[in-house]
Coordinates of C-alpha atoms in Angstrom, one line a residue:
M268 CA 59.7 -21.3 49.0
T269 CA 56.2 -21.9 47.5
T270 CA 55.2 -18.3 48.4
G271 CA 58.0 -17.3 46.0
L272 CA 56.0 -18.7 43.2
Y273 CA 53.2 -16.3 44.1
V274 CA 55.8 -13.5 43.8
L275 CA 56.5 -14.5 40.3
V276 CA 52.9 -14.8 39.4
A277 CA 52.1 -11.4 40.9
I278 CA 55.0 -9.7 39.2
G279 CA 53.9 -11.4 36.0
F280 CA 50.5 -9.9 36.2
E281 CA 51.5 -6.5 37.5
H282 CA 54.7 -6.0 35.5
P283 CA 54.9 -8.6 32.7
N284 CA 57.8 -6.9 31.1
W285 CA 60.0 -7.6 34.1
L286 CA 59.7 -11.3 33.2
G287 CA 60.4 -10.8 29.6
V288 CA 56.8 -10.9 28.4
G289 CA 56.3 -8.7 25.4
A290 CA 54.5 -5.3 25.5
G291 CA 50.8 -5.7 25.7
A292 CA 51.0 -9.4 26.5
S293 CA 50.6 -11.0 29.9
I294 CA 51.6 -14.2 31.5
P295 CA 49.4 -17.3 31.1
F296 CA 46.7 -17.4 33.8
W297 CA 47.5 -21.1 34.5
W298 CA 50.6 -19.9 36.3
A299 CA 48.4 -18.8 39.1
Y300 CA 46.7 -22.2 39.2
A301 CA 50.1 -24.0 39.1
A302 CA 51.5 -21.8 42.0
N303 CA 48.4 -22.5 44.0
A304 CA 48.6 -26.2 43.4
V305 CA 52.2 -26.4 44.5
E306 CA 51.6 -24.3 47.5
H307 CA 48.6 -26.4 48.6
M308 CA 50.6 -29.6 48.2
A309 CA 53.4 -28.2 50.4
A310 CA 50.9 -26.9 52.9
A311 CA 49.2 -30.3 53.1
M312 CA 52.5 -31.9 53.9
A313 CA 53.3 -29.3 56.5
L314 CA 49.8 -29.8 58.1
V315 CA 50.5 -33.5 58.5
A316 CA 53.7 -32.7 60.3
M317 CA 52.1 -30.0 62.4
L318 CA 49.1 -32.2 63.4
T319 CA 51.5 -35.0 64.3
M320 CA 53.3 -32.6 66.6
V321 CA 50.0 -31.5 68.1
M322 CA 49.1 -35.1 68.9
H323 CA 52.5 -35.6 70.4
Y324 CA 51.9 -32.8 72.8
A325 CA 48.4 -33.9 73.8
R326 CA 48.2 -35.5 77.2
H327 CA 47.2 -39.2 76.9
Q328 CA 44.4 -38.9 79.4
K329 CA 42.9 -35.8 77.7
A330 CA 44.1 -36.3 74.1
G331 CA 40.8 -35.4 72.5
S332 CA 40.4 -32.1 74.4
D333 CA 44.1 -31.2 74.1
F334 CA 44.1 -31.9 70.4
T335 CA 40.9 -29.9 69.8
T336 CA 42.1 -27.0 71.8
Q337 CA 45.4 -26.8 69.9
V338 CA 43.7 -27.1 66.5
C339 CA 41.2 -24.4 67.5
L340 CA 44.1 -22.1 68.4
L341 CA 45.8 -22.9 65.1
T342 CA 42.5 -22.0 63.3
V343 CA 42.0 -18.8 65.1
F344 CA 45.6 -17.6 64.6
S345 CA 45.6 -18.5 60.9
G346 CA 42.2 -16.8 60.4
V347 CA 43.5 -13.6 62.0
S348 CA 46.6 -13.9 59.8
H349 CA 44.5 -14.2 56.7
L350 CA 42.5 -11.2 57.7
V351 CA 45.6 -9.1 58.3
S352 CA 47.1 -10.4 55.1
G353 CA 44.3 -8.9 53.1
F354 CA 44.9 -5.5 54.5
I355 CA 48.6 -5.7 53.9
A356 CA 48.0 -6.8 50.3
A357 CA 45.7 -3.8 49.8
Q358 CA 48.5 -1.5 51.0
L359 CA 51.5 -3.1 49.3
G360 CA 50.0 -4.7 46.2
Y361 CA 50.2 -8.4 45.6
S362 CA 53.8 -8.6 44.6
G363 CA 54.9 -6.5 47.6
H364 CA 52.7 -8.6 49.9
F365 CA 54.2 -11.9 48.7
V366 CA 57.7 -10.5 48.9
L367 CA 57.0 -9.6 52.5
S368 CA 55.5 -13.0 53.1
V369 CA 58.6 -14.7 51.8
A370 CA 60.8 -12.5 54.0
V371 CA 58.6 -13.3 57.1
G372 CA 58.8 -17.0 56.2
V373 CA 62.6 -16.9 56.0
L374 CA 62.8 -15.1 59.4
C375 CA 60.6 -17.8 60.9
L376 CA 63.0 -20.4 59.6
L377 CA 65.9 -18.9 61.5
P378 CA 64.9 -20.1 65.0
I379 CA 64.2 -23.5 63.6
I380 CA 67.6 -23.8 62.0
Y381 CA 69.2 -22.6 65.2
W382 CA 67.3 -25.0 67.5
R383 CA 68.0 -27.8 65.1
S384 CA 71.7 -27.2 65.4
V385 CA 71.4 -27.0 69.2
F386 CA 69.4 -30.3 69.2
V387 CA 72.0 -32.1 67.0
R388 CA 74.9 -30.8 69.1
S389 CA 73.3 -31.9 72.4
A390 CA 72.5 -35.4 70.9
T391 CA 76.1 -35.9 69.9
D392 CA 77.5 -34.8 73.3

């Protein structure tokens, strides 16, 4: 959802008239800072949950190594994703890139929603 804020900011900078901003005017630049702050707050909360899960899956006897390995994998995959993201943004423009990012994010939520319903059903049976 926070990536959707970037969509609005990108559209506001690329096509301000779509958001009702008058001709020759542009959206305030603080919109970009506000979207970034909201996204970073949500990402920090998600990181706490993710690192908690990483610790949960670390073996007790080798928790330090397991945790470090999982965090390194997370860092490598996110770094590659950031690199690919730049190339996609160059091809689609920022608004197209962020629309695609929102769509991918929604697609990633579908398995979570499905498995959550399976988990709830199995817990009540």
